[in-house]
């Protein structure tokens, strides 16, 4: 369980995990949020209704934003100062802390829920699980969310094949369940339909914020993004104006024993 992204060697894993800050503002503008229902289902894994929630690997605050809308008190932990700066600008109600999943700067049993968006695959779960268990109250819940492309839309499957990078993009969410840990009951999984309004230009901007693009050399990145734009411009569903990028949000939740 040392490297949580299957098929990625440790050096590249570390480089990709740390790649987001360089494009923090673009990330905030162009990455999708999470459906309220998906976040609510994650929180509902707790024995009692959560009040204090940790957004772990908070990035620019996509999860924090949804949690605030659900009326809970949010603390954000994120290792990248540039990402956290975007979060602080946009969501002053959130308490921002520099930290990692393997070393969470919070006291024992201090939160009712821990939520991580698009991030569990970056964690070293052998160290992150005990830390998450430590900061959670007994009966609290951990929830891991991922947005991914709904490739039942043929054009999106085609686009993704076209821009497949040398660095792979496999997610833990492709699996039936997350690895188990003695501190938690088994994970439950649920998926939610989601979408993000995009244009050809802004979808290319979204693609440019993915870690496999951020770590690619400039020539490869430019070539992939150009190919994506040409494809979108030539595809009737995306050639002009706004369209919906179809997404699926996968949520795993497990209760702290
Ligand atoms: C794809 S972004 C997700 C950000 C945000 N949760 C969201 O849903 O938009 C992944 C985030 O995980 C952070 N990260 C990478 N490794 C981490 C670790 N070991 N512990 C905590 N956060 C980590 C990165 O800095 C980055 O902000």
PDB file of C-alpha atoms and ligand atoms in Angstrom:
ATOM      1  CA  UNK A   1       0.000   0.000   0.000  1.00  0.00           C
ATOM      2  CA  UNK A   2       2.992   2.277  -0.242  1.00  0.00           C
ATOM      3  CA  UNK A   3       2.127   3.875  -3.554  1.00  0.00           C
ATOM      4  CA  UNK A   4      -1.635   4.070  -3.962  1.00  0.00           C
ATOM      5  CA  UNK A   5      -1.828   4.652  -7.685  1.00  0.00           C
ATOM      6  CA  UNK A   6      -1.607   1.290  -9.418  1.00  0.00           C
ATOM      7  CA  UNK A   7       1.028   1.107 -12.119  1.00  0.00           C
ATOM      8  CA  UNK A   8       2.838   4.343 -11.274  1.00  0.00           C
ATOM      9  CA  UNK A   9       6.374   4.174  -9.949  1.00  0.00           C
ATOM     10  CA  UNK A  10       7.163   6.132  -6.747  1.00  0.00           C
ATOM     11  CA  UNK A  11       9.203   8.964  -8.307  1.00  0.00           C
ATOM     12  CA  UNK A  12       6.520   9.806 -10.875  1.00  0.00           C
ATOM     13  CA  UNK A  13       3.804   9.329  -8.253  1.00  0.00           C
ATOM     14  CA  UNK A  14       5.486  11.941  -6.027  1.00  0.00           C
ATOM     15  CA  UNK A  15       6.000  14.355  -8.938  1.00  0.00           C
ATOM     16  CA  UNK A  16       2.371  14.080 -10.024  1.00  0.00           C
ATOM     17  CA  UNK A  17       1.087  14.419  -6.442  1.00  0.00           C
ATOM     18  CA  UNK A  18       3.027  17.698  -6.128  1.00  0.00           C
ATOM     19  CA  UNK A  19       2.234  19.023  -9.620  1.00  0.00           C
ATOM     20  CA  UNK A  20      -0.997  20.936  -8.996  1.00  0.00           C
ATOM     21  CA  UNK A  21       0.225  24.129  -7.303  1.00  0.00           C
ATOM     22  CA  UNK A  22       1.921  25.445 -10.451  1.00  0.00           C
ATOM     23  CA  UNK A  23      -1.539  25.773 -12.019  1.00  0.00           C
ATOM     24  CA  UNK A  24      -3.533  26.525  -8.871  1.00  0.00           C
ATOM     25  CA  UNK A  25      -5.607  29.386 -10.325  1.00  0.00           C
ATOM     26  CA  UNK A  26      -6.453  27.371 -13.454  1.00  0.00           C
ATOM     27  CA  UNK A  27      -7.368  24.428 -11.226  1.00  0.00           C
ATOM     28  CA  UNK A  28      -9.784  26.604  -9.242  1.00  0.00           C
ATOM     29  CA  UNK A  29     -11.374  27.926 -12.443  1.00  0.00           C
ATOM     30  CA  UNK A  30     -11.530  24.808 -14.566  1.00  0.00           C
ATOM     31  CA  UNK A  31     -11.936  21.698 -12.392  1.00  0.00           C
ATOM     32  CA  UNK A  32     -15.455  20.490 -11.627  1.00  0.00           C
ATOM     33  CA  UNK A  33     -17.135  20.694  -8.228  1.00  0.00           C
ATOM     34  CA  UNK A  34     -18.971  17.788  -6.555  1.00  0.00           C
ATOM     35  CA  UNK A  35     -22.721  17.138  -6.438  1.00  0.00           C
ATOM     36  CA  UNK A  36     -24.282  18.075  -3.098  1.00  0.00           C
ATOM     37  CA  UNK A  37     -25.999  14.671  -2.944  1.00  0.00           C
ATOM     38  CA  UNK A  38     -22.663  12.869  -3.260  1.00  0.00           C
ATOM     39  CA  UNK A  39     -21.121  14.860  -0.389  1.00  0.00           C
ATOM     40  CA  UNK A  40     -24.258  14.400   1.728  1.00  0.00           C
ATOM     41  CA  UNK A  41     -24.144  10.620   1.151  1.00  0.00           C
ATOM     42  CA  UNK A  42     -20.509  10.591   2.241  1.00  0.00           C
ATOM     43  CA  UNK A  43     -21.298  12.470   5.466  1.00  0.00           C
ATOM     44  CA  UNK A  44     -24.309  10.238   6.151  1.00  0.00           C
ATOM     45  CA  UNK A  45     -21.871   7.378   6.803  1.00  0.00           C
ATOM     46  CA  UNK A  46     -21.357   8.825  10.296  1.00  0.00           C
ATOM     47  CA  UNK A  47     -23.407   7.520  13.242  1.00  0.00           C
ATOM     48  CA  UNK A  48     -24.437  11.067  14.173  1.00  0.00           C
ATOM     49  CA  UNK A  49     -24.924  14.042  11.845  1.00  0.00           C
ATOM     50  CA  UNK A  50     -21.453  15.583  11.338  1.00  0.00           C
ATOM     51  CA  UNK A  51     -20.785  19.141  12.468  1.00  0.00           C
ATOM     52  CA  UNK A  52     -17.006  19.445  12.168  1.00  0.00           C
ATOM     53  CA  UNK A  53     -15.575  18.172   8.891  1.00  0.00           C
ATOM     54  CA  UNK A  54     -12.018  17.910   7.567  1.00  0.00           C
ATOM     55  CA  UNK A  55     -11.506  18.489   3.837  1.00  0.00           C
ATOM     56  CA  UNK A  56      -8.295  16.483   3.380  1.00  0.00           C
ATOM     57  CA  UNK A  57      -6.085  17.304   0.363  1.00  0.00           C
ATOM     58  CA  UNK A  58      -8.399  20.271  -0.027  1.00  0.00           C
ATOM     59  CA  UNK A  59      -6.654  21.825  -3.036  1.00  0.00           C
ATOM     60  CA  UNK A  60      -8.447  25.016  -4.048  1.00  0.00           C
ATOM     61  CA  UNK A  61     -11.555  24.098  -2.040  1.00  0.00           C
ATOM     62  CA  UNK A  62     -13.916  22.248  -4.401  1.00  0.00           C
ATOM     63  CA  UNK A  63     -14.998  19.902  -1.577  1.00  0.00           C
ATOM     64  CA  UNK A  64     -14.945  22.678   1.044  1.00  0.00           C
ATOM     65  CA  UNK A  65     -17.392  24.698  -1.038  1.00  0.00           C
ATOM     66  CA  UNK A  66     -19.887  21.815  -1.134  1.00  0.00           C
ATOM     67  CA  UNK A  67     -19.436  21.102   2.571  1.00  0.00           C
ATOM     68  CA  UNK A  68     -20.100  24.751   3.481  1.00  0.00           C
ATOM     69  CA  UNK A  69     -23.325  24.568   1.477  1.00  0.00           C
ATOM     70  CA  UNK A  70     -24.325  21.603   3.666  1.00  0.00           C
ATOM     71  CA  UNK A  71     -23.927  23.807   6.744  1.00  0.00           C
ATOM     72  CA  UNK A  72     -20.958  22.137   8.449  1.00  0.00           C
ATOM     73  CA  UNK A  73     -17.811  23.718   9.910  1.00  0.00           C
ATOM     74  CA  UNK A  74     -14.857  23.022   7.620  1.00  0.00           C
ATOM     75  CA  UNK A  75     -11.127  22.681   8.244  1.00  0.00           C
ATOM     76  CA  UNK A  76      -8.971  22.255   5.132  1.00  0.00           C
ATOM     77  CA  UNK A  77      -5.638  20.406   5.140  1.00  0.00           C
ATOM     78  CA  UNK A  78      -3.487  20.678   2.021  1.00  0.00           C
ATOM     79  CA  UNK A  79       0.297  20.361   1.450  1.00  0.00           C
ATOM     80  CA  UNK A  80       0.578  22.876  -1.408  1.00  0.00           C
ATOM     81  CA  UNK A  81       0.687  26.538  -0.316  1.00  0.00           C
ATOM     82  CA  UNK A  82      -0.413  27.820  -3.735  1.00  0.00           C
ATOM     83  CA  UNK A  83      -3.489  25.593  -3.762  1.00  0.00           C
ATOM     84  CA  UNK A  84      -4.329  26.601  -0.188  1.00  0.00           C
ATOM     85  CA  UNK A  85      -3.977  30.281  -1.090  1.00  0.00           C
ATOM     86  CA  UNK A  86      -6.704  29.905  -3.743  1.00  0.00           C
ATOM     87  CA  UNK A  87      -8.911  28.176  -1.171  1.00  0.00           C
ATOM     88  CA  UNK A  88      -8.375  30.916   1.392  1.00  0.00           C
ATOM     89  CA  UNK A  89      -9.243  33.651  -1.128  1.00  0.00           C
ATOM     90  CA  UNK A  90     -12.466  31.942  -2.193  1.00  0.00           C
ATOM     91  CA  UNK A  91     -13.648  30.457   1.127  1.00  0.00           C
ATOM     92  CA  UNK A  92     -12.603  32.611   4.107  1.00  0.00           C
ATOM     93  CA  UNK A  93     -15.011  30.666   6.352  1.00  0.00           C
ATOM     94  CA  UNK A  94     -12.768  27.583   6.078  1.00  0.00           C
ATOM     95  CA  UNK A  95      -9.835  27.109   8.482  1.00  0.00           C
ATOM     96  CA  UNK A  96      -6.781  26.415   6.249  1.00  0.00           C
ATOM     97  CA  UNK A  97      -3.865  24.274   7.467  1.00  0.00           C
ATOM     98  CA  UNK A  98      -0.747  23.075   5.689  1.00  0.00           C
ATOM     99  CA  UNK A  99      -0.404  19.323   6.143  1.00  0.00           C
ATOM    100  CA  UNK A 100      -0.671  15.926   4.522  1.00  0.00           C
ATOM    101  CA  UNK A 101      -2.852  12.848   4.852  1.00  0.00           C
ATOM    102  CA  UNK A 102       0.111  11.051   6.386  1.00  0.00           C
ATOM    103  CA  UNK A 103       0.557  13.811   8.987  1.00  0.00           C
ATOM    104  CA  UNK A 104      -2.664  15.659   9.757  1.00  0.00           C
ATOM    105  CA  UNK A 105      -2.166  18.767  11.932  1.00  0.00           C
ATOM    106  CA  UNK A 106      -5.264  18.168  14.102  1.00  0.00           C
ATOM    107  CA  UNK A 107      -5.789  16.692  17.583  1.00  0.00           C
ATOM    108  CA  UNK A 108      -7.087  13.161  18.197  1.00  0.00           C
ATOM    109  CA  UNK A 109     -10.862  12.649  17.811  1.00  0.00           C
ATOM    110  CA  UNK A 110     -11.405  16.256  16.690  1.00  0.00           C
ATOM    111  CA  UNK A 111     -13.653  15.846  13.607  1.00  0.00           C
ATOM    112  CA  UNK A 112     -16.886  13.995  12.777  1.00  0.00           C
ATOM    113  CA  UNK A 113     -15.989  13.359   9.141  1.00  0.00           C
ATOM    114  CA  UNK A 114     -12.978  13.378   6.820  1.00  0.00           C
ATOM    115  CA  UNK A 115     -13.693  13.985   3.140  1.00  0.00           C
ATOM    116  CA  UNK A 116     -11.095  13.761   0.355  1.00  0.00           C
ATOM    117  CA  UNK A 117     -11.872  14.779  -3.238  1.00  0.00           C
ATOM    118  CA  UNK A 118      -9.822  13.327  -6.104  1.00  0.00           C
ATOM    119  CA  UNK A 119      -6.928  12.615  -3.746  1.00  0.00           C
ATOM    120  CA  UNK A 120      -6.936   9.170  -2.081  1.00  0.00           C
ATOM    121  CA  UNK A 121      -4.774   7.859  -4.925  1.00  0.00           C
ATOM    122  CA  UNK A 122      -2.025  10.275  -3.854  1.00  0.00           C
ATOM    123  CA  UNK A 123      -1.987   9.062  -0.243  1.00  0.00           C
ATOM    124  CA  UNK A 124       0.309   6.466   1.272  1.00  0.00           C
ATOM    125  CA  UNK A 125      -2.574   4.628   2.812  1.00  0.00           C
ATOM    126  CA  UNK A 126      -0.437   2.616   5.224  1.00  0.00           C
ATOM    127  CA  UNK A 127       0.289   5.926   6.992  1.00  0.00           C
ATOM    128  CA  UNK A 128      -2.829   7.894   5.997  1.00  0.00           C
ATOM    129  CA  UNK A 129      -5.425   5.424   7.329  1.00  0.00           C
ATOM    130  CA  UNK A 130      -4.071   5.505  10.915  1.00  0.00           C
ATOM    131  CA  UNK A 131      -3.905   9.323  10.763  1.00  0.00           C
ATOM    132  CA  UNK A 132      -7.463   9.635   9.455  1.00  0.00           C
ATOM    133  CA  UNK A 133      -8.607   7.198  12.174  1.00  0.00           C
ATOM    134  CA  UNK A 134      -6.747   9.243  14.813  1.00  0.00           C
ATOM    135  CA  UNK A 135      -8.435  12.579  14.001  1.00  0.00           C
ATOM    136  CA  UNK A 136     -11.902  11.031  13.587  1.00  0.00           C
ATOM    137  CA  UNK A 137     -14.263  10.559  16.507  1.00  0.00           C
ATOM    138  CA  UNK A 138     -15.484   6.962  16.923  1.00  0.00           C
ATOM    139  CA  UNK A 139     -18.592   6.574  14.761  1.00  0.00           C
ATOM    140  CA  UNK A 140     -17.342   9.299  12.407  1.00  0.00           C
ATOM    141  CA  UNK A 141     -16.971   8.724   8.680  1.00  0.00           C
ATOM    142  CA  UNK A 142     -14.287   8.935   6.036  1.00  0.00           C
ATOM    143  CA  UNK A 143     -15.426   9.628   2.466  1.00  0.00           C
ATOM    144  CA  UNK A 144     -13.336   9.548  -0.715  1.00  0.00           C
ATOM    145  CA  UNK A 145     -14.786  11.112  -3.870  1.00  0.00           C
ATOM    146  CA  UNK A 146     -13.718  11.098  -7.481  1.00  0.00           C
ATOM    147  CA  UNK A 147     -15.174  12.840 -10.508  1.00  0.00           C
ATOM    148  CA  UNK A 148     -14.497  11.023 -13.719  1.00  0.00           C
ATOM    149  CA  UNK A 149     -15.561  11.286 -17.293  1.00  0.00           C
ATOM    150  CA  UNK A 150     -18.730   9.388 -18.180  1.00  0.00           C
ATOM    151  CA  UNK A 151     -17.428   7.685 -21.284  1.00  0.00           C
ATOM    152  CA  UNK A 152     -20.845   6.372 -22.262  1.00  0.00           C
ATOM    153  CA  UNK A 153     -20.740   9.609 -24.284  1.00  0.00           C
ATOM    154  CA  UNK A 154     -18.955   8.310 -27.379  1.00  0.00           C
ATOM    155  CA  UNK A 155     -17.209  11.596 -28.175  1.00  0.00           C
ATOM    156  CA  UNK A 156     -15.655  11.725 -24.704  1.00  0.00           C
ATOM    157  CA  UNK A 157     -14.331   8.154 -24.943  1.00  0.00           C
ATOM    158  CA  UNK A 158     -12.843   9.078 -28.306  1.00  0.00           C
ATOM    159  CA  UNK A 159     -11.250  12.254 -26.953  1.00  0.00           C
ATOM    160  CA  UNK A 160      -9.684  10.387 -24.026  1.00  0.00           C
ATOM    161  CA  UNK A 161      -8.225   7.716 -26.298  1.00  0.00           C
ATOM    162  CA  UNK A 162      -6.768  10.426 -28.479  1.00  0.00           C
ATOM    163  CA  UNK A 163      -4.965  12.215 -25.649  1.00  0.00           C
ATOM    164  CA  UNK A 164      -3.938   9.168 -23.625  1.00  0.00           C
ATOM    165  CA  UNK A 165      -0.607  10.213 -22.108  1.00  0.00           C
ATOM    166  CA  UNK A 166       2.517   8.194 -21.519  1.00  0.00           C
ATOM    167  CA  UNK A 167       1.796   8.671 -17.789  1.00  0.00           C
ATOM    168  CA  UNK A 168      -1.263   6.539 -17.002  1.00  0.00           C
ATOM    169  CA  UNK A 169      -4.519   7.734 -15.444  1.00  0.00           C
ATOM    170  CA  UNK A 170      -5.914   4.872 -13.427  1.00  0.00           C
ATOM    171  CA  UNK A 171      -7.861   5.651 -10.306  1.00  0.00           C
ATOM    172  CA  UNK A 172      -8.572   3.748  -7.140  1.00  0.00           C
ATOM    173  CA  UNK A 173     -12.208   4.501  -7.941  1.00  0.00           C
ATOM    174  CA  UNK A 174     -11.969   1.988 -10.800  1.00  0.00           C
ATOM    175  CA  UNK A 175     -12.005  -0.671  -8.093  1.00  0.00           C
ATOM    176  CA  UNK A 176     -15.022  -2.200  -6.403  1.00  0.00           C
ATOM    177  CA  UNK A 177     -13.780  -1.131  -2.987  1.00  0.00           C
ATOM    178  CA  UNK A 178     -10.917   0.713  -1.312  1.00  0.00           C
ATOM    179  CA  UNK A 179      -8.295  -1.259   0.634  1.00  0.00           C
ATOM    180  CA  UNK A 180      -9.662  -2.056   4.098  1.00  0.00           C
ATOM    181  CA  UNK A 181      -8.193  -1.092   7.470  1.00  0.00           C
ATOM    182  CA  UNK A 182      -8.959  -2.447  10.924  1.00  0.00           C
ATOM    183  CA  UNK A 183      -9.945   1.022  12.215  1.00  0.00           C
ATOM    184  CA  UNK A 184     -12.814   1.242   9.712  1.00  0.00           C
ATOM    185  CA  UNK A 185     -15.854  -0.796   8.805  1.00  0.00           C
ATOM    186  CA  UNK A 186     -15.809  -1.983   5.157  1.00  0.00           C
ATOM    187  CA  UNK A 187     -16.236   0.736   2.540  1.00  0.00           C
ATOM    188  CA  UNK A 188     -19.567   1.271   0.812  1.00  0.00           C
ATOM    189  CA  UNK A 189     -19.662   2.700  -2.718  1.00  0.00           C
ATOM    190  CA  UNK A 190     -22.216   4.799  -4.591  1.00  0.00           C
ATOM    191  CA  UNK A 191     -22.106   6.733  -7.849  1.00  0.00           C
ATOM    192  CA  UNK A 192     -23.869   9.956  -8.812  1.00  0.00           C
ATOM    193  CA  UNK A 193     -24.456  11.552 -12.200  1.00  0.00           C
ATOM    194  CA  UNK A 194     -22.778  14.931 -12.580  1.00  0.00           C
ATOM    195  CA  UNK A 195     -21.882  17.405 -15.321  1.00  0.00           C
ATOM    196  CA  UNK A 196     -19.782  20.480 -15.916  1.00  0.00           C
ATOM    197  CA  UNK A 197     -20.665  23.184 -18.438  1.00  0.00           C
ATOM    198  CA  UNK A 198     -17.727  23.563 -20.844  1.00  0.00           C
ATOM    199  CA  UNK A 199     -16.787  25.011 -24.204  1.00  0.00           C
ATOM    200  CA  UNK A 200     -14.073  23.592 -26.462  1.00  0.00           C
ATOM    201  CA  UNK A 201     -11.698  26.213 -25.049  1.00  0.00           C
ATOM    202  CA  UNK A 202     -12.507  25.655 -21.368  1.00  0.00           C
ATOM    203  CA  UNK A 203     -12.479  21.849 -21.690  1.00  0.00           C
ATOM    204  CA  UNK A 204      -8.949  22.061 -23.065  1.00  0.00           C
ATOM    205  CA  UNK A 205      -8.121  24.301 -20.083  1.00  0.00           C
ATOM    206  CA  UNK A 206      -9.523  21.599 -17.761  1.00  0.00           C
ATOM    207  CA  UNK A 207      -7.423  18.906 -19.442  1.00  0.00           C
ATOM    208  CA  UNK A 208      -4.327  21.054 -18.914  1.00  0.00           C
ATOM    209  CA  UNK A 209      -4.828  20.857 -15.102  1.00  0.00           C
ATOM    210  CA  UNK A 210      -4.603  17.035 -14.954  1.00  0.00           C
ATOM    211  CA  UNK A 211      -1.430  15.756 -13.317  1.00  0.00           C
ATOM    212  CA  UNK A 212      -0.412  13.600 -16.274  1.00  0.00           C
ATOM    213  CA  UNK A 213      -0.437  16.769 -18.420  1.00  0.00           C
ATOM    214  CA  UNK A 214       1.323  18.862 -15.765  1.00  0.00           C
ATOM    215  CA  UNK A 215       4.275  16.467 -15.564  1.00  0.00           C
ATOM    216  CA  UNK A 216       4.532  15.766 -19.327  1.00  0.00           C
ATOM    217  CA  UNK A 217       7.280  17.590 -21.192  1.00  0.00           C
ATOM    218  CA  UNK A 218       6.132  20.754 -22.898  1.00  0.00           C
ATOM    219  CA  UNK A 219       6.220  19.319 -26.403  1.00  0.00           C
ATOM    220  CA  UNK A 220       4.046  16.319 -25.480  1.00  0.00           C
ATOM    221  CA  UNK A 221       1.622  18.500 -23.506  1.00  0.00           C
ATOM    222  CA  UNK A 222       1.219  21.058 -26.315  1.00  0.00           C
ATOM    223  CA  UNK A 223       0.711  18.295 -28.882  1.00  0.00           C
ATOM    224  CA  UNK A 224      -1.974  16.573 -26.757  1.00  0.00           C
ATOM    225  CA  UNK A 225      -3.822  19.807 -26.013  1.00  0.00           C
ATOM    226  CA  UNK A 226      -3.707  20.825 -29.683  1.00  0.00           C
ATOM    227  CA  UNK A 227      -5.049  17.416 -30.711  1.00  0.00           C
ATOM    228  CA  UNK A 228      -7.833  17.752 -28.132  1.00  0.00           C
ATOM    229  CA  UNK A 229      -8.812  21.183 -29.435  1.00  0.00           C
ATOM    230  CA  UNK A 230      -8.845  20.016 -33.053  1.00  0.00           C
ATOM    231  CA  UNK A 231     -11.018  17.053 -32.085  1.00  0.00           C
ATOM    232  CA  UNK A 232     -13.488  19.223 -30.134  1.00  0.00           C
ATOM    233  CA  UNK A 233     -13.667  21.777 -32.957  1.00  0.00           C
ATOM    234  CA  UNK A 234     -14.452  19.022 -35.458  1.00  0.00           C
ATOM    235  CA  UNK A 235     -17.013  17.172 -33.301  1.00  0.00           C
ATOM    236  CA  UNK A 236     -20.636  18.348 -33.807  1.00  0.00           C
ATOM    237  CA  UNK A 237     -21.505  17.984 -30.081  1.00  0.00           C
ATOM    238  CA  UNK A 238     -18.660  20.239 -28.927  1.00  0.00           C
ATOM    239  CA  UNK A 239     -17.725  22.404 -31.912  1.00  0.00           C
ATOM    240  CA  UNK A 240     -19.572  25.549 -30.896  1.00  0.00           C
ATOM    241  CA  UNK A 241     -20.894  27.192 -27.747  1.00  0.00           C
ATOM    242  CA  UNK A 242     -21.505  25.536 -24.407  1.00  0.00           C
ATOM    243  CA  UNK A 243     -22.064  21.814 -23.823  1.00  0.00           C
ATOM    244  CA  UNK A 244     -22.199  19.575 -20.739  1.00  0.00           C
ATOM    245  CA  UNK A 245     -19.152  17.462 -19.932  1.00  0.00           C
ATOM    246  CA  UNK A 246     -20.804  14.271 -18.597  1.00  0.00           C
ATOM    247  CA  UNK A 247     -19.234  13.103 -15.327  1.00  0.00           C
ATOM    248  CA  UNK A 248     -19.760  10.350 -12.786  1.00  0.00           C
ATOM    249  CA  UNK A 249     -18.978  11.061  -9.157  1.00  0.00           C
ATOM    250  CA  UNK A 250     -17.926   7.943  -7.251  1.00  0.00           C
ATOM    251  CA  UNK A 251     -18.049   8.033  -3.453  1.00  0.00           C
ATOM    252  CA  UNK A 252     -16.612   5.494  -1.021  1.00  0.00           C
ATOM    253  CA  UNK A 253     -17.491   5.866   2.660  1.00  0.00           C
ATOM    254  CA  UNK A 254     -16.545   3.911   5.771  1.00  0.00           C
ATOM    255  CA  UNK A 255     -17.368   4.389   9.455  1.00  0.00           C
ATOM    256  CA  UNK A 256     -14.660   4.691  12.104  1.00  0.00           C
ATOM    257  CA  UNK A 257     -15.132   1.725  14.458  1.00  0.00           C
TER     258      UNK A 257
HETATM  259  C1  LIG B   1      -6.496  16.512  -7.797  1.00  0.00           C
HETATM  260  S1  LIG B   1      -6.184  17.597  -6.445  1.00  0.00           S
HETATM  261  C2  LIG B   1      -7.750  17.563  -5.564  1.00  0.00           C
HETATM  262  C3  LIG B   1      -8.015  18.846  -4.817  1.00  0.00           C
HETATM  263  C4  LIG B   1      -9.417  18.953  -4.227  1.00  0.00           C
HETATM  264  N1  LIG B   1      -9.636  17.981  -3.176  1.00  0.00           N
HETATM  265  C5  LIG B   1     -10.483  18.783  -5.300  1.00  0.00           C
HETATM  266  O1  LIG B   1     -11.302  17.869  -5.197  1.00  0.00           O
HETATM  267  O2  LIG B   1     -10.488  19.588  -6.239  1.00  0.00           O
HETATM  268  C6  LIG B   1      -5.166  16.621  -5.418  1.00  0.00           C
HETATM  269  C7  LIG B   1      -4.669  17.375  -4.185  1.00  0.00           C
HETATM  270  O3  LIG B   1      -4.032  16.464  -3.305  1.00  0.00           O
HETATM  271  C8  LIG B   1      -2.930  17.113  -2.722  1.00  0.00           C
HETATM  272  N2  LIG B   1      -2.040  16.062  -2.212  1.00  0.00           N
HETATM  273  C9  LIG B   1      -1.117  15.350  -2.877  1.00  0.00           C
HETATM  274  N3  LIG B   1      -0.529  14.475  -2.055  1.00  0.00           N
HETATM  275  C10 LIG B   1      -1.102  14.618  -0.827  1.00  0.00           C
HETATM  276  C11 LIG B   1      -0.928  13.987   0.447  1.00  0.00           C
HETATM  277  N4  LIG B   1      -0.047  13.009   0.603  1.00  0.00           N
HETATM  278  N5  LIG B   1      -1.678  14.401   1.478  1.00  0.00           N
HETATM  279  C12 LIG B   1      -2.592  15.387   1.315  1.00  0.00           C
HETATM  280  N6  LIG B   1      -2.795  16.009   0.129  1.00  0.00           N
HETATM  281  C13 LIG B   1      -2.071  15.630  -0.925  1.00  0.00           C
HETATM  282  C14 LIG B   1      -2.359  17.958  -3.851  1.00  0.00           C
HETATM  283  O4  LIG B   1      -1.538  19.004  -3.388  1.00  0.00           O
HETATM  284  C15 LIG B   1      -3.636  18.448  -4.525  1.00  0.00           C
HETATM  285  O5  LIG B   1      -4.073  19.682  -4.011  1.00  0.00           O
END
